[in-house]
Amino acid sequence: MEILPGEGVALAKVGETRDVVESRVGPPVHPGRGRRAVYDTDPMLVISYHADDTVELVEIADGGEEVFFEGVQLTGRFMDDVVAELAERGLRAEPFDIGFSFVPGFAIFSMGSRTARDIDPTASDDDERSVVEGVSVAPFDYFREPTEEEIEALVREHEAKRPGH
């Protein structure tokens, strides 16, 4: 499956309504929590919706068909290898707790459920290389860390909503 950075995938794009997505992929196999839904596609899609039922984030799980960006296989490979190959193409990786985000509008991540041995039978039991287990696609601003000013503004907004303020 090919990702469309900042947009999603052919089956589900940021801004589309749930009805449009489900007309292509069918109903969710698991409605998820809150605004998230899991769809039985290959690979599996996990879609987060805004309150107005439009797509906010498209996540693609590792397993089944692999996920690609412009010919680069993203899933089912060592994280460092994927980051290096994307860097050769001029994409700069921004690290976060479980992976890396990229300016065109996508992120790769590992939940730690796959080990190096899963893709390299010669790897030792203590090999700590991360395996890319999924890809998230949304406009890049979704992935960037908020600035101090943005955090302070959110805190002020939250405090203003509290009773007695």
C-alpha atoms as an extended CHARMM CRD file, in Angstrom:
* protein
*
       165  EXT
         1         1  MET       CA              0.0000000000        0.0000000000        0.0000000000  PROA      1               0.0000000000
         2         2  GLU       CA              1.3910000000        3.3990000000       -0.9690000000  PROA      2               0.0000000000
         3         3  ILE       CA              1.0100000000        6.3520000000        1.3990000000  PROA      3               0.0000000000
         4         4  LEU       CA              0.1490000000        9.8600000000        0.2690000000  PROA      4               0.0000000000
         5         5  PRO       CA              2.0700000000       12.0680000000        2.7420000000  PROA      5               0.0000000000
         6         6  GLY       CA             -0.1420000000       14.5720000000        4.5070000000  PROA      6               0.0000000000
         7         7  GLU       CA             -3.2210000000       12.9780000000        2.8970000000  PROA      7               0.0000000000
         8         8  GLY       CA             -3.5720000000        9.3020000000        3.8420000000  PROA      8               0.0000000000
         9         9  VAL       CA             -3.9040000000        6.3850000000        1.4320000000  PROA      9               0.0000000000
        10        10  ALA       CA             -6.1040000000        5.7290000000       -1.5930000000  PROA      10              0.0000000000
        11        11  LEU       CA             -8.7780000000        4.1200000000        0.6210000000  PROA      11              0.0000000000
        12        12  ALA       CA             -8.9450000000        6.9260000000        3.1990000000  PROA      12              0.0000000000
        13        13  LYS       CA             -7.8350000000       10.5450000000        2.9930000000  PROA      13              0.0000000000
        14        14  VAL       CA             -7.6660000000       13.2820000000        5.5960000000  PROA      14              0.0000000000
        15        15  GLY       CA            -10.8170000000       15.3930000000        5.4290000000  PROA      15              0.0000000000
        16        16  GLU       CA            -13.0510000000       12.7140000000        3.9060000000  PROA      16              0.0000000000
        17        17  THR       CA            -16.1840000000       11.7640000000        5.7830000000  PROA      17              0.0000000000
        18        18  ARG       CA            -16.6370000000        8.4440000000        7.5180000000  PROA      18              0.0000000000
        19        19  ASP       CA            -19.4200000000        7.6180000000        5.0410000000  PROA      19              0.0000000000
        20        20  VAL       CA            -17.0780000000        8.1140000000        2.0700000000  PROA      20              0.0000000000
        21        21  VAL       CA            -14.3450000000        5.9660000000        3.6610000000  PROA      21              0.0000000000
        22        22  GLU       CA            -16.7900000000        3.2170000000        4.6170000000  PROA      22              0.0000000000
        23        23  SER       CA            -18.2740000000        3.1920000000        1.1070000000  PROA      23              0.0000000000
        24        24  ARG       CA            -14.8000000000        2.0050000000       -0.0100000000  PROA      24              0.0000000000
        25        25  VAL       CA            -13.7110000000       -0.2410000000        2.8610000000  PROA      25              0.0000000000
        26        26  GLY       CA            -16.9480000000       -1.3130000000        4.5230000000  PROA      26              0.0000000000
        27        27  PRO       CA            -17.9150000000       -0.8920000000        8.1670000000  PROA      27              0.0000000000
        28        28  PRO       CA            -15.2500000000       -1.0840000000       10.8690000000  PROA      28              0.0000000000
        29        29  VAL       CA            -14.4920000000       -4.4990000000       12.3230000000  PROA      29              0.0000000000
        30        30  HSD       CA            -13.9260000000       -2.7490000000       15.6120000000  PROA      30              0.0000000000
        31        31  PRO       CA            -15.4390000000        0.6530000000       16.2620000000  PROA      31              0.0000000000
        32        32  GLY       CA            -12.4710000000        1.4720000000       18.4860000000  PROA      32              0.0000000000
        33        33  ARG       CA            -12.4650000000        3.9440000000       21.3510000000  PROA      33              0.0000000000
        34        34  GLY       CA            -13.9530000000        7.3630000000       20.9220000000  PROA      34              0.0000000000
        35        35  ARG       CA            -13.4240000000        8.5240000000       17.4010000000  PROA      35              0.0000000000
        36        36  ARG       CA            -11.1000000000        5.7020000000       16.2580000000  PROA      36              0.0000000000
        37        37  ALA       CA            -12.1790000000        2.8000000000       14.0660000000  PROA      37              0.0000000000
        38        38  VAL       CA            -10.3760000000       -0.3090000000       12.7930000000  PROA      38              0.0000000000
        39        39  TYR       CA            -11.0100000000       -1.5580000000        9.2530000000  PROA      39              0.0000000000
        40        40  ASP       CA            -10.3900000000       -5.0240000000        7.8150000000  PROA      40              0.0000000000
        41        41  THR       CA             -8.1360000000       -4.0380000000        4.9240000000  PROA      41              0.0000000000
        42        42  ASP       CA             -4.7370000000       -5.3780000000        3.8650000000  PROA      42              0.0000000000
        43        43  PRO       CA             -2.8510000000       -3.9420000000        5.6130000000  PROA      43              0.0000000000
        44        44  MET       CA             -5.2640000000       -3.0170000000        8.3830000000  PROA      44              0.0000000000
        45        45  LEU       CA             -6.2960000000        0.6430000000        8.6570000000  PROA      45              0.0000000000
        46        46  VAL       CA             -6.9410000000        2.4310000000       11.9440000000  PROA      46              0.0000000000
        47        47  ILE       CA             -8.6290000000        5.7620000000       11.3260000000  PROA      47              0.0000000000
        48        48  SER       CA             -9.1210000000        8.6120000000       13.7770000000  PROA      48              0.0000000000
        49        49  TYR       CA            -12.0410000000       10.9170000000       13.0510000000  PROA      49              0.0000000000
        50        50  HSD       CA            -12.6830000000       14.5050000000       14.1270000000  PROA      50              0.0000000000
        51        51  ALA       CA            -15.9210000000       15.2560000000       16.0070000000  PROA      51              0.0000000000
        52        52  ASP       CA            -17.5480000000       16.0930000000       12.6440000000  PROA      52              0.0000000000
        53        53  ASP       CA            -16.7820000000       12.5400000000       11.3790000000  PROA      53              0.0000000000
        54        54  THR       CA            -14.0410000000       13.5980000000        8.9520000000  PROA      54              0.0000000000
        55        55  VAL       CA            -10.7200000000       11.7620000000        8.8280000000  PROA      55              0.0000000000
        56        56  GLU       CA             -8.0410000000       13.2920000000       11.0390000000  PROA      56              0.0000000000
        57        57  LEU       CA             -5.3630000000       10.5500000000       10.9590000000  PROA      57              0.0000000000
        58        58  VAL       CA             -4.8060000000        7.3740000000        8.9470000000  PROA      58              0.0000000000
        59        59  GLU       CA             -2.6970000000        4.6490000000       10.5650000000  PROA      59              0.0000000000
        60        60  ILE       CA             -1.5430000000        1.5830000000        8.6800000000  PROA      60              0.0000000000
        61        61  ALA       CA             -0.5820000000       -1.5060000000       10.6620000000  PROA      61              0.0000000000
        62        62  ASP       CA              2.2820000000       -3.8230000000        9.7830000000  PROA      62              0.0000000000
        63        63  GLY       CA              1.1790000000       -7.2300000000        8.5860000000  PROA      63              0.0000000000
        64        64  GLY       CA             -0.0830000000       -8.4370000000        5.2620000000  PROA      64              0.0000000000
        65        65  GLU       CA              0.7720000000       -6.0640000000        2.4450000000  PROA      65              0.0000000000
        66        66  GLU       CA              3.7510000000       -3.7960000000        3.1890000000  PROA      66              0.0000000000
        67        67  VAL       CA              3.5270000000       -0.0030000000        3.2600000000  PROA      67              0.0000000000
        68        68  PHE       CA              5.5810000000        2.1490000000        0.8460000000  PROA      68              0.0000000000
        69        69  PHE       CA              6.4840000000        5.7640000000        0.1900000000  PROA      69              0.0000000000
        70        70  GLU       CA              7.8220000000        6.4780000000       -3.3170000000  PROA      70              0.0000000000
        71        71  GLY       CA              9.2570000000        2.9800000000       -3.6380000000  PROA      71              0.0000000000
        72        72  VAL       CA             10.7350000000        2.8370000000       -0.1260000000  PROA      72              0.0000000000
        73        73  GLN       CA              9.3400000000       -0.0300000000        1.9450000000  PROA      73              0.0000000000
        74        74  LEU       CA              8.4250000000        1.4370000000        5.3240000000  PROA      74              0.0000000000
        75        75  THR       CA              6.9800000000       -1.4730000000        7.3350000000  PROA      75              0.0000000000
        76        76  GLY       CA              8.5820000000       -4.7730000000        8.2350000000  PROA      76              0.0000000000
        77        77  ARG       CA             12.1220000000       -3.3350000000        8.1500000000  PROA      77              0.0000000000
        78        78  PHE       CA             14.5750000000       -2.0540000000       10.7090000000  PROA      78              0.0000000000
        79        79  MET       CA             13.7120000000        1.5030000000       11.7470000000  PROA      79              0.0000000000
        80        80  ASP       CA             17.3100000000        2.7280000000       11.2960000000  PROA      80              0.0000000000
        81        81  ASP       CA             17.4320000000        1.3410000000        7.7440000000  PROA      81              0.0000000000
        82        82  VAL       CA             14.1810000000        3.0810000000        6.7890000000  PROA      82              0.0000000000
        83        83  VAL       CA             15.3140000000        6.3920000000        8.3200000000  PROA      83              0.0000000000
        84        84  ALA       CA             18.6670000000        6.1410000000        6.4830000000  PROA      84              0.0000000000
        85        85  GLU       CA             17.0170000000        5.3890000000        3.1300000000  PROA      85              0.0000000000
        86        86  LEU       CA             14.5880000000        8.2790000000        3.5160000000  PROA      86              0.0000000000
        87        87  ALA       CA             17.4950000000       10.5760000000        4.5210000000  PROA      87              0.0000000000
        88        88  GLU       CA             19.2720000000        9.6210000000        1.2780000000  PROA      88              0.0000000000
        89        89  ARG       CA             16.1850000000       10.9800000000       -0.4970000000  PROA      89              0.0000000000
        90        90  GLY       CA             16.4250000000       14.2530000000        1.3960000000  PROA      90              0.0000000000
        91        91  LEU       CA             13.8320000000       13.6150000000        4.1250000000  PROA      91              0.0000000000
        92        92  ARG       CA             14.8290000000       14.6680000000        7.6180000000  PROA      92              0.0000000000
        93        93  ALA       CA             13.5870000000       12.5330000000       10.5030000000  PROA      93              0.0000000000
        94        94  GLU       CA             12.1720000000       14.1590000000       13.6350000000  PROA      94              0.0000000000
        95        95  PRO       CA             12.3750000000       11.6450000000       16.5180000000  PROA      95              0.0000000000
        96        96  PHE       CA              9.5200000000       11.0630000000       18.9640000000  PROA      96              0.0000000000
        97        97  ASP       CA              9.0600000000        8.4900000000       21.7210000000  PROA      97              0.0000000000
        98        98  ILE       CA              8.2830000000        5.4620000000       19.4970000000  PROA      98              0.0000000000
        99        99  GLY       CA              9.5060000000        6.4970000000       16.0550000000  PROA      99              0.0000000000
       100       100  PHE       CA             10.1640000000        9.3090000000       13.6140000000  PROA      100             0.0000000000
       101       101  SER       CA              8.0240000000       11.8460000000       11.7840000000  PROA      101             0.0000000000
       102       102  PHE       CA              8.7960000000       13.3600000000        8.3950000000  PROA      102             0.0000000000
       103       103  VAL       CA              7.8990000000       16.8080000000        7.0390000000  PROA      103             0.0000000000
       104       104  PRO       CA              5.8170000000       15.6160000000        4.0710000000  PROA      104             0.0000000000
       105       105  GLY       CA              3.2630000000       14.4190000000        6.6420000000  PROA      105             0.0000000000
       106       106  PHE       CA              3.8490000000       10.8930000000        7.8890000000  PROA      106             0.0000000000
       107       107  ALA       CA              5.4610000000        9.0020000000       10.7500000000  PROA      107             0.0000000000
       108       108  ILE       CA              6.8820000000        5.5210000000       11.2210000000  PROA      108             0.0000000000
       109       109  PHE       CA              6.6890000000        3.7950000000       14.5770000000  PROA      109             0.0000000000
       110       110  SER       CA              7.3680000000        0.6510000000       16.5660000000  PROA      110             0.0000000000
       111       111  MET       CA              5.3050000000       -0.5590000000       19.4910000000  PROA      111             0.0000000000
       112       112  GLY       CA              8.0400000000       -3.0540000000       20.4000000000  PROA      112             0.0000000000
       113       113  SER       CA              5.9310000000       -6.1130000000       19.6300000000  PROA      113             0.0000000000
       114       114  ARG       CA              8.2740000000       -7.2970000000       16.8570000000  PROA      114             0.0000000000
       115       115  THR       CA             11.8960000000       -8.1750000000       17.4640000000  PROA      115             0.0000000000
       116       116  ALA       CA             14.9650000000       -8.1280000000       15.2520000000  PROA      116             0.0000000000
       117       117  ARG       CA             14.6800000000      -11.9170000000       14.9500000000  PROA      117             0.0000000000
       118       118  ASP       CA             11.2900000000      -11.5180000000       13.2690000000  PROA      118             0.0000000000
       119       119  ILE       CA             13.0100000000      -10.1300000000       10.1780000000  PROA      119             0.0000000000
       120       120  ASP       CA             16.6010000000      -11.3360000000       10.6510000000  PROA      120             0.0000000000
       121       121  PRO       CA             16.8550000000      -14.9860000000       11.7860000000  PROA      121             0.0000000000
       122       122  THR       CA             20.5720000000      -14.4690000000       12.5130000000  PROA      122             0.0000000000
       123       123  ALA       CA             19.8680000000      -11.6740000000       15.0290000000  PROA      123             0.0000000000
       124       124  SER       CA             20.7740000000      -12.4110000000       18.6380000000  PROA      124             0.0000000000
       125       125  ASP       CA             18.1630000000      -12.4870000000       21.3800000000  PROA      125             0.0000000000
       126       126  ASP       CA             19.4890000000       -9.1970000000       22.7760000000  PROA      126             0.0000000000
       127       127  ASP       CA             19.4610000000       -7.3350000000       19.4310000000  PROA      127             0.0000000000
       128       128  GLU       CA             17.6860000000       -4.0500000000       20.2160000000  PROA      128             0.0000000000
       129       129  ARG       CA             17.0370000000       -2.8550000000       16.6560000000  PROA      129             0.0000000000
       130       130  SER       CA             13.4760000000       -1.5620000000       16.2740000000  PROA      130             0.0000000000
       131       131  VAL       CA             11.2090000000       -2.8870000000       13.5380000000  PROA      131             0.0000000000
       132       132  VAL       CA              8.7860000000       -0.4730000000       11.8610000000  PROA      132             0.0000000000
       133       133  GLU       CA              5.3480000000       -1.7900000000       12.8010000000  PROA      133             0.0000000000
       134       134  GLY       CA              3.1680000000        0.9730000000       11.4840000000  PROA      134             0.0000000000
       135       135  VAL       CA              2.8220000000        4.2320000000        9.6080000000  PROA      135             0.0000000000
       136       136  SER       CA              0.6850000000        7.2480000000       10.4920000000  PROA      136             0.0000000000
       137       137  VAL       CA             -0.3410000000        9.7630000000        7.8410000000  PROA      137             0.0000000000
       138       138  ALA       CA             -1.7120000000       13.2710000000        8.4280000000  PROA      138             0.0000000000
       139       139  PRO       CA             -0.6760000000       16.8360000000        7.6890000000  PROA      139             0.0000000000
       140       140  PHE       CA              2.7650000000       17.4220000000        9.2400000000  PROA      140             0.0000000000
       141       141  ASP       CA              1.4140000000       19.8210000000       11.8850000000  PROA      141             0.0000000000
       142       142  TYR       CA             -0.3470000000       16.8220000000       13.4270000000  PROA      142             0.0000000000
       143       143  PHE       CA              3.0720000000       15.3260000000       14.2820000000  PROA      143             0.0000000000
       144       144  ARG       CA              5.0580000000       18.3700000000       15.3510000000  PROA      144             0.0000000000
       145       145  GLU       CA              5.6290000000       19.1260000000       19.0070000000  PROA      145             0.0000000000
       146       146  PRO       CA              3.6890000000       22.1500000000       20.2810000000  PROA      146             0.0000000000
       147       147  THR       CA              5.6890000000       25.2680000000       21.1120000000  PROA      147             0.0000000000
       148       148  GLU       CA              5.9290000000       26.5730000000       24.6770000000  PROA      148             0.0000000000
       149       149  GLU       CA              3.6160000000       29.4220000000       23.6740000000  PROA      149             0.0000000000
       150       150  GLU       CA              0.9990000000       26.9800000000       22.3370000000  PROA      150             0.0000000000
       151       151  ILE       CA              1.1640000000       24.9200000000       25.5390000000  PROA      151             0.0000000000
       152       152  GLU       CA              0.7820000000       28.0280000000       27.6870000000  PROA      152             0.0000000000
       153       153  ALA       CA             -2.1990000000       29.1870000000       25.5940000000  PROA      153             0.0000000000
       154       154  LEU       CA             -3.8910000000       25.7910000000       26.0290000000  PROA      154             0.0000000000
       155       155  VAL       CA             -3.3200000000       25.9020000000       29.7900000000  PROA      155             0.0000000000
       156       156  ARG       CA             -4.7900000000       29.4270000000       29.9830000000  PROA      156             0.0000000000
       157       157  GLU       CA             -7.7800000000       28.3330000000       27.8880000000  PROA      157             0.0000000000
       158       158  HSD       CA             -8.3530000000       25.2910000000       30.1010000000  PROA      158             0.0000000000
       159       159  GLU       CA             -8.0770000000       27.3570000000       33.2880000000  PROA      159             0.0000000000
       160       160  ALA       CA            -10.5170000000       29.9580000000       31.9220000000  PROA      160             0.0000000000
       161       161  LYS       CA            -13.1240000000       27.2100000000       31.4440000000  PROA      161             0.0000000000
       162       162  ARG       CA            -12.8930000000       26.0440000000       35.0550000000  PROA      162             0.0000000000
       163       163  PRO       CA            -15.7240000000       27.1240000000       37.3680000000  PROA      163             0.0000000000
       164       164  GLY       CA            -14.9150000000       30.2470000000       39.3330000000  PROA      164             0.0000000000
       165       165  HSD       CA            -12.6210000000       31.7660000000       36.7210000000  PROA      165             0.0000000000
